[in-house]
mmCIF file of N, CA, C and O in Angstrom:
data_model
loop_
_atom_site.group_PDB
_atom_site.id
_atom_site.type_symbol
_atom_site.label_atom_id
_atom_site.label_comp_id
_atom_site.label_asym_id
_atom_site.label_seq_id
_atom_site.Cartn_x
_atom_site.Cartn_y
_atom_site.Cartn_z
ATOM 1 N N MET A 153 87.569 65.753 62.284
ATOM 2 C CA MET A 153 86.678 66.722 62.297
ATOM 3 C C MET A 153 86.328 66.062 64.340
ATOM 4 O O MET A 153 85.154 64.804 64.107
ATOM 5 N N LYS A 154 87.053 66.585 65.417
ATOM 6 C CA LYS A 154 86.646 65.662 66.750
ATOM 7 C C LYS A 154 84.536 66.716 67.265
ATOM 8 O O LYS A 154 84.963 67.723 66.318
ATOM 9 N N CYS A 155 83.893 65.436 68.075
ATOM 10 C CA CYS A 155 82.647 66.028 68.011
ATOM 11 C C CYS A 155 83.188 66.306 69.586
ATOM 12 O O CYS A 155 83.158 65.047 70.500
ATOM 13 N N PHE A 156 82.750 67.555 69.858
ATOM 14 C CA PHE A 156 83.347 68.409 72.069
ATOM 15 C C PHE A 156 81.463 67.668 71.904
ATOM 16 O O PHE A 156 81.549 68.379 73.386
ATOM 17 N N PHE A 157 80.101 67.639 71.533
ATOM 18 C CA PHE A 157 79.293 66.921 71.368
ATOM 19 C C PHE A 157 78.621 65.441 72.287
ATOM 20 O O PHE A 157 79.931 64.368 71.591
ATOM 21 N N PRO A 158 78.165 64.903 73.249
ATOM 22 C CA PRO A 158 78.341 63.485 73.414
ATOM 23 C C PRO A 158 77.480 63.188 71.949
ATOM 24 O O PRO A 158 76.728 63.826 70.972
ATOM 25 N N CYS A 159 78.170 61.611 72.211
ATOM 26 C CA CYS A 159 77.201 61.255 70.227
ATOM 27 C C CYS A 159 75.895 61.065 70.703
ATOM 28 O O CYS A 159 75.126 60.691 71.317
ATOM 29 N N GLY A 160 75.391 60.703 69.214
ATOM 30 C CA GLY A 160 73.662 60.349 69.753
ATOM 31 C C GLY A 160 72.573 61.075 69.868
ATOM 32 O O GLY A 160 72.877 62.800 68.959
ATOM 33 N N ASP A 161 71.814 61.810 69.922
ATOM 34 C CA ASP A 161 70.451 62.461 70.097
ATOM 35 C C ASP A 161 71.076 63.771 71.521
ATOM 36 O O ASP A 161 71.442 63.492 72.421
ATOM 37 N N LEU A 162 71.005 64.843 70.353
ATOM 38 C CA LEU A 162 72.061 66.433 71.057
ATOM 39 C C LEU A 162 70.424 66.394 72.487
ATOM 40 O O LEU A 162 71.086 67.821 73.122
ATOM 41 N N SER A 163 69.488 66.387 72.268
ATOM 42 C CA SER A 163 68.185 66.791 72.418
ATOM 43 C C SER A 163 68.831 65.868 74.344
ATOM 44 O O SER A 163 67.813 66.603 74.763
ATOM 45 N N ALA A 164 69.703 65.117 73.887
ATOM 46 C CA ALA A 164 69.675 64.995 75.866
ATOM 47 C C ALA A 164 70.289 65.246 76.537
ATOM 48 O O ALA A 164 70.261 65.200 77.678
ATOM 49 N N PHE A 165 71.655 66.286 75.225
ATOM 50 C CA PHE A 165 73.366 66.694 76.217
ATOM 51 C C PHE A 165 71.624 67.955 76.873
ATOM 52 O O PHE A 165 71.485 69.114 76.528
ATOM 53 N N ASP A 166 72.514 67.726 78.761
ATOM 54 C CA ASP A 166 71.913 68.422 79.387
ATOM 55 C C ASP A 166 72.626 69.538 79.888
ATOM 56 O O ASP A 166 73.681 69.555 80.763
ATOM 57 N N LEU A 167 72.637 70.816 79.428
ATOM 58 C CA LEU A 167 73.560 71.869 79.060
ATOM 59 C C LEU A 167 73.762 72.656 80.057
ATOM 60 O O LEU A 167 74.622 73.703 80.845
ATOM 61 N N GLU A 168 72.270 73.013 81.164
ATOM 62 C CA GLU A 168 72.986 73.875 82.394
ATOM 63 C C GLU A 168 73.470 72.683 83.502
ATOM 64 O O GLU A 168 73.292 72.816 83.755
ATOM 65 N N LYS A 169 73.777 70.713 82.991
ATOM 66 C CA LYS A 169 74.145 70.413 83.639
ATOM 67 C C LYS A 169 75.754 70.872 84.129
ATOM 68 O O LYS A 169 76.449 71.002 84.801
ATOM 69 N N LEU A 170 75.956 71.107 83.165
ATOM 70 C CA LEU A 170 77.081 71.328 82.689
ATOM 71 C C LEU A 170 77.228 72.555 82.293
ATOM 72 O O LEU A 170 78.885 72.823 83.258
ATOM 73 N N VAL A 171 76.335 74.005 82.070
ATOM 74 C CA VAL A 171 77.317 75.066 83.216
ATOM 75 C C VAL A 171 76.616 74.701 84.854
ATOM 76 O O VAL A 171 78.119 75.768 85.388
ATOM 77 N N ARG A 172 76.336 74.032 85.374
ATOM 78 C CA ARG A 172 76.477 73.921 86.907
ATOM 79 C C ARG A 172 78.041 73.765 87.365
ATOM 80 O O ARG A 172 78.722 74.208 88.033
ATOM 81 N N GLU A 173 78.504 72.157 86.251
ATOM 82 C CA GLU A 173 79.485 71.948 87.089
ATOM 83 C C GLU A 173 80.855 72.565 86.656
ATOM 84 O O GLU A 173 81.589 72.816 87.160
ATOM 85 N N TYR A 174 80.245 73.639 85.540
ATOM 86 C CA TYR A 174 81.787 74.359 85.380
ATOM 87 C C TYR A 174 81.784 75.225 86.032
ATOM 88 O O TYR A 174 83.336 75.220 86.765
ATOM 89 N N VAL A 175 80.755 76.256 86.972
ATOM 90 C CA VAL A 175 80.663 77.038 87.342
ATOM 91 C C VAL A 175 80.708 76.247 89.413
ATOM 92 O O VAL A 175 82.284 76.921 89.508
ATOM 93 N N VAL A 176 80.672 75.399 89.673
ATOM 94 C CA VAL A 176 81.120 74.380 90.808
ATOM 95 C C VAL A 176 83.304 75.016 90.227
ATOM 96 O O VAL A 176 83.509 74.978 90.746
ATOM 97 N N TYR A 177 83.558 73.953 89.772
ATOM 98 C CA TYR A 177 84.653 73.776 88.827
ATOM 99 C C TYR A 177 85.315 75.332 89.259
ATOM 100 O O TYR A 177 87.237 74.656 89.663
ATOM 101 N N ILE A 178 84.996 75.850 88.136
ATOM 102 C CA ILE A 178 85.534 77.332 88.616
ATOM 103 C C ILE A 178 85.599 77.860 89.909
ATOM 104 O O ILE A 178 86.664 78.083 90.409
ATOM 105 N N SER A 179 84.859 77.740 90.471
ATOM 106 C CA SER A 179 84.122 78.463 91.993
ATOM 107 C C SER A 179 86.057 78.140 93.155
ATOM 108 O O SER A 179 86.354 78.273 93.532
ATOM 109 N N VAL A 180 85.465 76.112 93.205
ATOM 110 C CA VAL A 180 86.390 75.831 94.031
ATOM 111 C C VAL A 180 88.124 76.200 93.400
ATOM 112 O O VAL A 180 88.729 76.293 94.246
ATOM 113 N N HIS A 181 88.517 76.038 91.992
ATOM 114 C CA HIS A 181 89.834 76.056 91.572
ATOM 115 C C HIS A 181 89.853 77.527 92.180
ATOM 116 O O HIS A 181 91.379 77.721 92.490
ATOM 117 N N SER A 182 89.228 78.398 92.095
ATOM 118 C CA SER A 182 89.274 80.485 92.129
ATOM 119 C C SER A 182 89.915 80.324 93.159
ATOM 120 O O SER A 182 90.726 80.765 93.868
ATOM 121 N N PHE A 183 89.283 79.680 94.355
ATOM 122 C CA PHE A 183 89.392 79.475 95.796
ATOM 123 C C PHE A 183 90.645 79.146 96.579
ATOM 124 O O PHE A 183 91.033 79.595 96.828
ATOM 125 N N LEU A 184 90.914 77.616 96.082
ATOM 126 C CA LEU A 184 91.728 77.409 95.863
ATOM 127 C C LEU A 184 93.965 77.972 95.690
ATOM 128 O O LEU A 184 94.088 78.189 96.214
ATOM 129 N N ALA A 185 93.113 78.604 94.494
ATOM 130 C CA ALA A 185 94.093 79.745 94.418
ATOM 131 C C ALA A 185 94.533 80.782 95.208
ATOM 132 O O ALA A 185 95.210 80.915 95.558
ATOM 133 N N LEU A 186 93.420 80.938 95.058
ATOM 134 C CA LEU A 186 93.333 83.127 96.243
ATOM 135 C C LEU A 186 93.738 81.844 98.083
ATOM 136 O O LEU A 186 94.936 82.459 98.534
ATOM 137 N N GLN A 187 93.679 80.918 98.695
ATOM 138 C CA GLN A 187 93.632 80.194 99.454
ATOM 139 C C GLN A 187 94.852 80.103 99.901
ATOM 140 O O GLN A 187 95.848 80.849 100.691
ATOM 141 N N HIS A 188 95.463 79.849 98.148
ATOM 142 C CA HIS A 188 97.029 79.327 98.503
ATOM 143 C C HIS A 188 97.894 80.020 98.425
ATOM 144 O O HIS A 188 98.958 80.543 99.216
ATOM 145 N N TRP A 189 97.345 82.165 97.344
ATOM 146 C CA TRP A 189 98.643 82.756 97.513
ATOM 147 C C TRP A 189 98.020 83.631 98.536
ATOM 148 O O TRP A 189 99.676 84.268 99.742
ATOM 149 N N ALA A 190 97.052 83.016 99.905
ATOM 150 C CA ALA A 190 96.941 84.354 100.952
ATOM 151 C C ALA A 190 97.697 83.231 101.765
ATOM 152 O O ALA A 190 97.847 83.615 102.722
ATOM 153 N N LEU A 191 97.977 82.228 101.727
ATOM 154 C CA LEU A 191 98.703 81.371 102.969
ATOM 155 C C LEU A 191 99.624 81.743 102.476
ATOM 156 O O LEU A 191 100.566 81.564 103.188
ATOM 157 N N SER A 192 100.553 81.401 101.280
ATOM 158 C CA SER A 192 102.155 82.061 100.846
ATOM 159 C C SER A 192 102.545 83.093 101.510
ATOM 160 O O SER A 192 104.276 83.719 101.093
ATOM 161 N N SER A 193 101.693 84.666 100.726
ATOM 162 C CA SER A 193 102.964 85.471 100.868
ATOM 163 C C SER A 193 103.077 85.602 102.224
ATOM 164 O O SER A 193 100.753 85.549 103.214
ATOM 165 N N SER A 194 103.832 86.180 103.294
ATOM 166 C CA SER A 194 103.050 86.565 104.319
ATOM 167 C C SER A 194 102.649 88.045 104.424
ATOM 168 O O SER A 194 103.869 89.279 104.224
ATOM 169 N N PRO A 195 101.741 88.664 104.154
ATOM 170 C CA PRO A 195 101.252 90.282 103.926
ATOM 171 C C PRO A 195 102.898 90.790 105.786
ATOM 172 O O PRO A 195 102.649 90.355 106.883
ATOM 173 N N GLN A 196 102.408 92.561 105.227
ATOM 174 C CA GLN A 196 103.181 92.893 106.276
ATOM 175 C C GLN A 196 102.154 93.660 106.753
ATOM 176 O O GLN A 196 101.525 95.358 105.353
ATOM 177 N N PRO A 197 101.944 94.695 107.948
ATOM 178 C CA PRO A 197 101.275 95.293 108.482
ATOM 179 C C PRO A 197 102.288 97.093 108.173
ATOM 180 O O PRO A 197 102.854 96.662 107.279
ATOM 181 N N PRO A 198 100.901 97.634 107.846
ATOM 182 C CA PRO A 198 101.207 98.867 106.955
ATOM 183 C C PRO A 198 101.564 99.330 108.079
ATOM 184 O O PRO A 198 101.625 100.363 108.716
ATOM 185 N N GLN A 199 102.810 100.047 107.103
ATOM 186 C CA GLN A 199 104.256 101.386 108.091
ATOM 187 C C GLN A 199 104.018 102.381 108.004
ATOM 188 O O GLN A 199 102.903 102.330 107.372
ATOM 189 N N PRO A 200 104.231 102.767 108.994
ATOM 190 C CA PRO A 200 103.661 104.176 109.061
ATOM 191 C C PRO A 200 104.730 104.604 108.978
ATOM 192 O O PRO A 200 105.285 105.457 107.701
ATOM 193 N N LYS A 201 103.932 106.950 107.769
ATOM 194 C CA LYS A 201 104.326 107.670 106.498
ATOM 195 C C LYS A 201 105.109 107.725 107.358
ATOM 196 O O LYS A 201 104.785 108.291 107.974
ATOM 197 N N THR A 202 106.210 107.961 107.013
ATOM 198 C CA THR A 202 107.200 110.045 107.810
ATOM 199 C C THR A 202 106.534 110.933 107.318
ATOM 200 O O THR A 202 106.672 110.712 106.877
ATOM 201 N N PRO A 203 105.989 112.159 108.015
ATOM 202 C CA PRO A 203 105.540 112.898 107.815
ATOM 203 C C PRO A 203 106.606 113.217 107.446
ATOM 204 O O PRO A 203 107.766 113.418 107.397
ATOM 205 N N GLU A 204 106.182 114.324 106.514
ATOM 206 C CA GLU A 204 107.148 115.007 105.513
ATOM 207 C C GLU A 204 107.025 116.022 105.348
ATOM 208 O O GLU A 204 107.015 117.164 106.412
ATOM 209 N N VAL A 205 108.327 117.112 105.568
ATOM 210 C CA VAL A 205 109.208 117.908 105.696
ATOM 211 C C VAL A 205 109.219 119.029 104.480
ATOM 212 O O VAL A 205 109.043 119.119 103.869
ATOM 213 N N LEU A 206 108.211 120.632 105.644
ATOM 214 C CA LEU A 206 107.826 121.433 104.820
ATOM 215 C C LEU A 206 108.357 122.177 104.376
ATOM 216 O O LEU A 206 110.151 121.407 104.200
ATOM 217 N N TRP A 207 108.294 122.299 103.145
ATOM 218 C CA TRP A 207 109.261 123.146 101.832
ATOM 219 C C TRP A 207 109.687 124.078 102.543
ATOM 220 O O TRP A 207 111.316 124.513 101.841
ATOM 221 N N SER A 208 108.746 124.652 103.492
ATOM 222 C CA SER A 208 109.309 126.312 104.055
ATOM 223 C C SER A 208 111.189 125.852 105.263
ATOM 224 O O SER A 208 111.390 126.535 105.155
ATOM 225 N N GLU A 209 111.027 124.776 105.114
ATOM 226 C CA GLU A 209 111.485 124.408 106.432
ATOM 227 C C GLU A 209 112.791 123.295 106.141
ATOM 228 O O GLU A 209 113.706 123.260 107.282
ATOM 229 N N THR A 210 112.910 123.346 104.571
ATOM 230 C CA THR A 210 114.226 122.781 104.033
ATOM 231 C C THR A 210 115.630 123.618 103.765
ATOM 232 O O THR A 210 115.058 125.349 103.467
ATOM 233 N N ASP A 211 116.165 123.446 103.342
ATOM 234 C CA ASP A 211 117.886 124.417 103.038
ATOM 235 C C ASP A 211 117.421 124.920 101.336
ATOM 236 O O ASP A 211 117.074 123.443 100.346
ATOM 237 N N SER A 212 116.714 125.642 101.048
ATOM 238 C CA SER A 212 116.483 126.362 99.902
ATOM 239 C C SER A 212 116.667 127.091 99.542
ATOM 240 O O SER A 212 117.068 128.704 100.476
ATOM 241 N N SER A 213 117.231 127.731 98.251
ATOM 242 C CA SER A 213 116.531 129.200 97.591
ATOM 243 C C SER A 213 115.627 130.072 97.203
ATOM 244 O O SER A 213 115.879 131.613 97.014
ATOM 245 N N VAL A 214 114.513 129.182 97.660
ATOM 246 C CA VAL A 214 112.353 129.757 97.123
ATOM 247 C C VAL A 214 112.531 130.339 98.771
ATOM 248 O O VAL A 214 112.806 130.241 99.683
ATOM 249 N N PHE A 215 111.944 131.592 97.915
ATOM 250 C CA PHE A 215 111.711 132.780 99.090
ATOM 251 C C PHE A 215 109.985 131.774 99.311
ATOM 252 O O PHE A 215 109.041 132.340 98.189
ATOM 253 N N HIS A 216 109.921 131.874 100.700
ATOM 254 C CA HIS A 216 108.957 131.285 101.396
ATOM 255 C C HIS A 216 107.525 132.432 101.258
ATOM 256 O O HIS A 216 108.031 133.377 102.316
ATOM 257 N N LEU A 217 106.725 132.747 101.190
ATOM 258 C CA LEU A 217 105.866 134.180 100.405
ATOM 259 C C LEU A 217 104.641 133.977 101.683
ATOM 260 O O LEU A 217 103.531 132.524 101.654
ATOM 261 N N THR A 218 104.295 134.319 102.327
ATOM 262 C CA THR A 218 102.937 134.257 103.144
ATOM 263 C C THR A 218 102.163 135.271 103.042
ATOM 264 O O THR A 218 102.362 135.952 102.092
ATOM 265 N N ASP A 219 100.884 135.595 103.579
ATOM 266 C CA ASP A 219 99.709 137.063 103.289
ATOM 267 C C ASP A 219 100.733 137.644 103.255
ATOM 268 O O ASP A 219 100.876 139.176 102.611
ATOM 269 N N GLU A 220 101.128 137.903 104.781
ATOM 270 C CA GLU A 220 101.664 139.172 105.706
ATOM 271 C C GLU A 220 103.023 139.751 104.578
ATOM 272 O O GLU A 220 103.322 141.211 104.009
ATOM 273 N N SER A 221 103.744 138.882 103.421
ATOM 274 C CA SER A 221 104.985 139.415 103.166
ATOM 275 C C SER A 221 105.501 139.345 101.584
ATOM 276 O O SER A 221 105.931 139.252 100.885
ATOM 277 N N PHE A 222 103.848 138.843 101.326
ATOM 278 C CA PHE A 222 103.498 138.113 99.341
ATOM 279 C C PHE A 222 103.728 139.958 99.176
ATOM 280 O O PHE A 222 104.573 140.509 97.685
ATOM 281 N N ASP A 223 103.587 140.925 99.053
ATOM 282 C CA ASP A 223 102.805 142.148 99.107
ATOM 283 C C ASP A 223 104.316 143.252 98.039
ATOM 284 O O ASP A 223 104.196 143.593 98.173
ATOM 285 N N SER A 224 105.060 142.950 99.930
ATOM 286 C CA SER A 224 106.162 143.522 100.423
ATOM 287 C C SER A 224 107.053 142.938 99.201
ATOM 288 O O SER A 224 108.458 143.340 98.312
ATOM 289 N N PHE A 225 107.194 141.833 99.462
ATOM 290 C CA PHE A 225 108.263 141.241 98.397
ATOM 291 C C PHE A 225 108.359 141.287 97.157
ATOM 292 O O PHE A 225 109.535 141.631 96.992
ATOM 293 N N LEU A 226 106.886 141.293 96.892
ATOM 294 C CA LEU A 226 106.954 142.201 94.357
ATOM 295 C C LEU A 226 107.060 143.252 94.493
ATOM 296 O O LEU A 226 107.921 143.902 93.144
ATOM 297 N N GLU A 227 107.133 144.301 95.081
ATOM 298 C CA GLU A 227 107.429 146.095 95.759
ATOM 299 C C GLU A 227 108.768 145.386 95.414
ATOM 300 O O GLU A 227 109.564 146.348 95.186
ATOM 301 N N GLU A 228 109.600 144.734 95.967
ATOM 302 C CA GLU A 228 111.456 145.274 96.464
ATOM 303 C C GLU A 228 111.532 143.680 94.698
ATOM 304 O O GLU A 228 112.746 144.295 94.465
ATOM 305 N N HIS A 229 110.763 143.380 94.309
ATOM 306 C CA HIS A 229 111.598 142.262 93.434
ATOM 307 C C HIS A 229 110.701 142.598 91.886
ATOM 308 O O HIS A 229 109.178 141.286 92.325
ATOM 309 N N PRO A 230 110.653 142.927 91.639
ATOM 310 C CA PRO A 230 109.794 143.761 90.469
ATOM 311 C C PRO A 230 109.574 142.575 89.499
ATOM 312 O O PRO A 230 108.595 141.682 89.098
ATOM 313 N N ALA A 231 111.009 141.555 89.351
ATOM 314 C CA ALA A 231 110.585 139.983 88.632
ATOM 315 C C ALA A 231 110.615 138.972 88.936
ATOM 316 O O ALA A 231 111.901 139.085 89.524
ATOM 317 N N ALA A 232 109.752 138.706 89.205
ATOM 318 C CA ALA A 232 109.430 137.153 90.533
ATOM 319 C C ALA A 232 108.786 135.856 89.798
ATOM 320 O O ALA A 232 108.335 135.989 88.939
ATOM 321 N N LEU A 233 109.422 134.660 90.123
ATOM 322 C CA LEU A 233 108.815 133.834 89.754
ATOM 323 C C LEU A 233 107.563 133.297 90.844
ATOM 324 O O LEU A 233 108.931 133.022 91.692
ATOM 325 N N VAL A 234 106.332 133.009 90.818
ATOM 326 C CA VAL A 234 105.222 132.578 92.569
ATOM 327 C C VAL A 234 105.038 131.830 91.531
ATOM 328 O O VAL A 234 104.138 131.464 90.723
ATOM 329 N N MET A 235 105.191 130.561 92.838
ATOM 330 C CA MET A 235 105.013 129.152 92.965
ATOM 331 C C MET A 235 103.163 129.360 93.503
ATOM 332 O O MET A 235 104.297 129.692 95.467
ATOM 333 N N PHE A 236 102.048 128.947 93.800
ATOM 334 C CA PHE A 236 101.015 128.924 94.524
ATOM 335 C C PHE A 236 101.129 127.041 94.847
ATOM 336 O O PHE A 236 100.017 126.006 93.990
ATOM 337 N N TYR A 237 101.671 127.164 95.701
ATOM 338 C CA TYR A 237 102.342 125.435 96.130
ATOM 339 C C TYR A 237 101.003 124.643 96.991
ATOM 340 O O TYR A 237 100.901 125.114 98.117
ATOM 341 N N ALA A 238 100.300 123.603 97.169
ATOM 342 C CA ALA A 238 99.768 123.326 98.276
ATOM 343 C C ALA A 238 100.390 121.872 98.033
ATOM 344 O O ALA A 238 100.269 121.161 97.458
ATOM 345 N N PRO A 239 101.513 121.744 99.929
ATOM 346 C CA PRO A 239 100.877 119.810 99.874
ATOM 347 C C PRO A 239 100.752 118.820 99.714
ATOM 348 O O PRO A 239 101.601 118.000 99.584
ATOM 349 N N TRP A 240 99.308 119.188 99.187
ATOM 350 C CA TRP A 240 99.065 117.738 99.816
ATOM 351 C C TRP A 240 99.337 117.403 97.526
ATOM 352 O O TRP A 240 98.792 116.402 97.444
ATOM 353 N N CYS A 241 99.161 118.198 97.336
ATOM 354 C CA CYS A 241 98.836 118.482 95.596
ATOM 355 C C CYS A 241 100.336 117.999 94.935
ATOM 356 O O CYS A 241 102.117 118.335 94.899
ATOM 357 N N GLY A 242 99.708 115.948 94.075
ATOM 358 C CA GLY A 242 101.072 115.820 93.540
ATOM 359 C C GLY A 242 101.857 116.365 91.986
ATOM 360 O O GLY A 242 102.940 116.359 92.497
ATOM 361 N N HIS A 243 101.086 117.218 91.876
ATOM 362 C CA HIS A 243 101.674 117.982 90.486
ATOM 363 C C HIS A 243 102.792 118.993 91.027
ATOM 364 O O HIS A 243 104.313 120.321 91.089
ATOM 365 N N CYS A 244 102.745 119.845 92.872
ATOM 366 C CA CYS A 244 103.315 120.603 93.758
ATOM 367 C C CYS A 244 104.571 119.908 93.473
ATOM 368 O O CYS A 244 105.346 120.255 93.644
ATOM 369 N N LYS A 245 104.236 118.828 94.257
ATOM 370 C CA LYS A 245 105.645 117.984 94.729
ATOM 371 C C LYS A 245 105.952 117.635 93.876
ATOM 372 O O LYS A 245 107.886 117.117 94.052
ATOM 373 N N LYS A 246 106.337 116.952 92.778
ATOM 374 C CA LYS A 246 107.044 116.837 92.071
ATOM 375 C C LYS A 246 107.811 118.196 91.025
ATOM 376 O O LYS A 246 108.374 117.934 90.831
ATOM 377 N N MET A 247 107.442 119.753 91.576
ATOM 378 C CA MET A 247 107.780 120.766 90.858
ATOM 379 C C MET A 247 108.261 121.195 91.125
ATOM 380 O O MET A 247 109.620 122.762 90.763
ATOM 381 N N LYS A 248 108.733 120.799 92.704
ATOM 382 C CA LYS A 248 109.584 121.401 94.318
ATOM 383 C C LYS A 248 110.852 121.339 93.578
ATOM 384 O O LYS A 248 111.635 122.407 93.464
ATOM 385 N N PRO A 249 111.412 120.357 93.007
ATOM 386 C CA PRO A 249 112.665 120.148 92.285
ATOM 387 C C PRO A 249 113.037 121.348 91.124
ATOM 388 O O PRO A 249 114.468 122.416 91.416
ATOM 389 N N GLU A 250 112.135 121.688 90.923
ATOM 390 C CA GLU A 250 112.369 121.754 89.173
ATOM 391 C C GLU A 250 112.707 123.734 89.558
ATOM 392 O O GLU A 250 112.860 125.141 90.113
ATOM 393 N N TYR A 251 111.723 124.620 91.116
ATOM 394 C CA TYR A 251 111.463 125.223 91.177
ATOM 395 C C TYR A 251 112.484 126.020 91.879
ATOM 396 O O TYR A 251 113.036 127.238 92.482
ATOM 397 N N ASP A 252 113.509 124.274 92.892
ATOM 398 C CA ASP A 252 114.595 125.403 93.633
ATOM 399 C C ASP A 252 115.208 125.367 92.521
ATOM 400 O O ASP A 252 116.499 126.552 93.255
ATOM 401 N N GLU A 253 115.858 124.651 91.641
ATOM 402 C CA GLU A 253 117.242 125.425 90.375
ATOM 403 C C GLU A 253 116.537 126.601 89.717
ATOM 404 O O GLU A 253 118.271 127.365 89.611
ATOM 405 N N ALA A 254 115.361 126.983 89.559
ATOM 406 C CA ALA A 254 115.193 127.769 88.943
ATOM 407 C C ALA A 254 115.314 129.502 89.926
ATOM 408 O O ALA A 254 115.888 130.715 89.550
ATOM 409 N N ALA A 255 114.956 128.991 91.619
ATOM 410 C CA ALA A 255 115.604 130.512 92.675
ATOM 411 C C ALA A 255 116.761 130.235 92.563
ATOM 412 O O ALA A 255 117.704 131.406 92.084
ATOM 413 N N GLU A 256 118.057 129.062 92.383
ATOM 414 C CA GLU A 256 119.641 128.900 92.660
ATOM 415 C C GLU A 256 119.934 129.983 90.974
ATOM 416 O O GLU A 256 120.352 131.219 91.275
ATOM 417 N N VAL A 257 118.971 129.640 90.338
ATOM 418 C CA VAL A 257 118.858 131.288 89.046
ATOM 419 C C VAL A 257 118.808 132.536 89.106
ATOM 420 O O VAL A 257 119.587 132.534 89.022
ATOM 421 N N LEU A 258 117.904 132.598 89.426
ATOM 422 C CA LEU A 258 117.447 133.845 89.872
ATOM 423 C C LEU A 258 118.093 133.983 91.048
ATOM 424 O O LEU A 258 118.265 135.105 90.708
ATOM 425 N N ASN A 259 118.392 133.237 91.822
ATOM 426 C CA ASN A 259 119.297 134.802 92.910
ATOM 427 C C ASN A 259 120.965 134.233 92.720
ATOM 428 O O ASN A 259 120.898 135.257 92.326
ATOM 429 N N LYS A 260 121.474 134.476 91.502
ATOM 430 C CA LYS A 260 122.685 134.258 90.920
ATOM 431 C C LYS A 260 122.246 135.244 90.189
ATOM 432 O O LYS A 260 123.465 135.732 90.816
ATOM 433 N N ALA A 261 121.589 135.221 89.377
ATOM 434 C CA ALA A 261 121.448 136.666 88.108
ATOM 435 C C ALA A 261 121.690 137.576 89.176
ATOM 436 O O ALA A 261 121.793 138.548 88.754
ATOM 437 N N THR A 262 120.543 138.541 90.425
ATOM 438 C CA THR A 262 119.881 138.589 90.986
ATOM 439 C C THR A 262 121.594 139.808 92.128
ATOM 440 O O THR A 262 121.125 140.833 91.953
ATOM 441 N N ASP A 263 122.067 139.128 92.068
ATOM 442 C CA ASP A 263 123.916 138.588 92.590
ATOM 443 C C ASP A 263 124.417 140.425 92.051
ATOM 444 O O ASP A 263 124.735 139.899 90.888
#
């Protein structure tokens, strides 16, 4: 069995010195690794986001209701699937294709 401690008197073993040397070793190598990564990668400046086209401005079978048109639309269409959409909501954005498809099916059924 190999002994990882210095042979002889263990009381002479300087654990504090070993820890300090280890911390310095890790710090230096971590810094060098970070420096290598920073110099080897070519960071790109952030790209400006293209503004999202409003859903109401896209070609779609979905009726986009407002405060003024909501009640009159529901009077004319007693069966309606209504989605209250928030443009900043990720869940709402994911549901847009499903509502577009449902609107096409519902519009065909009423024709």
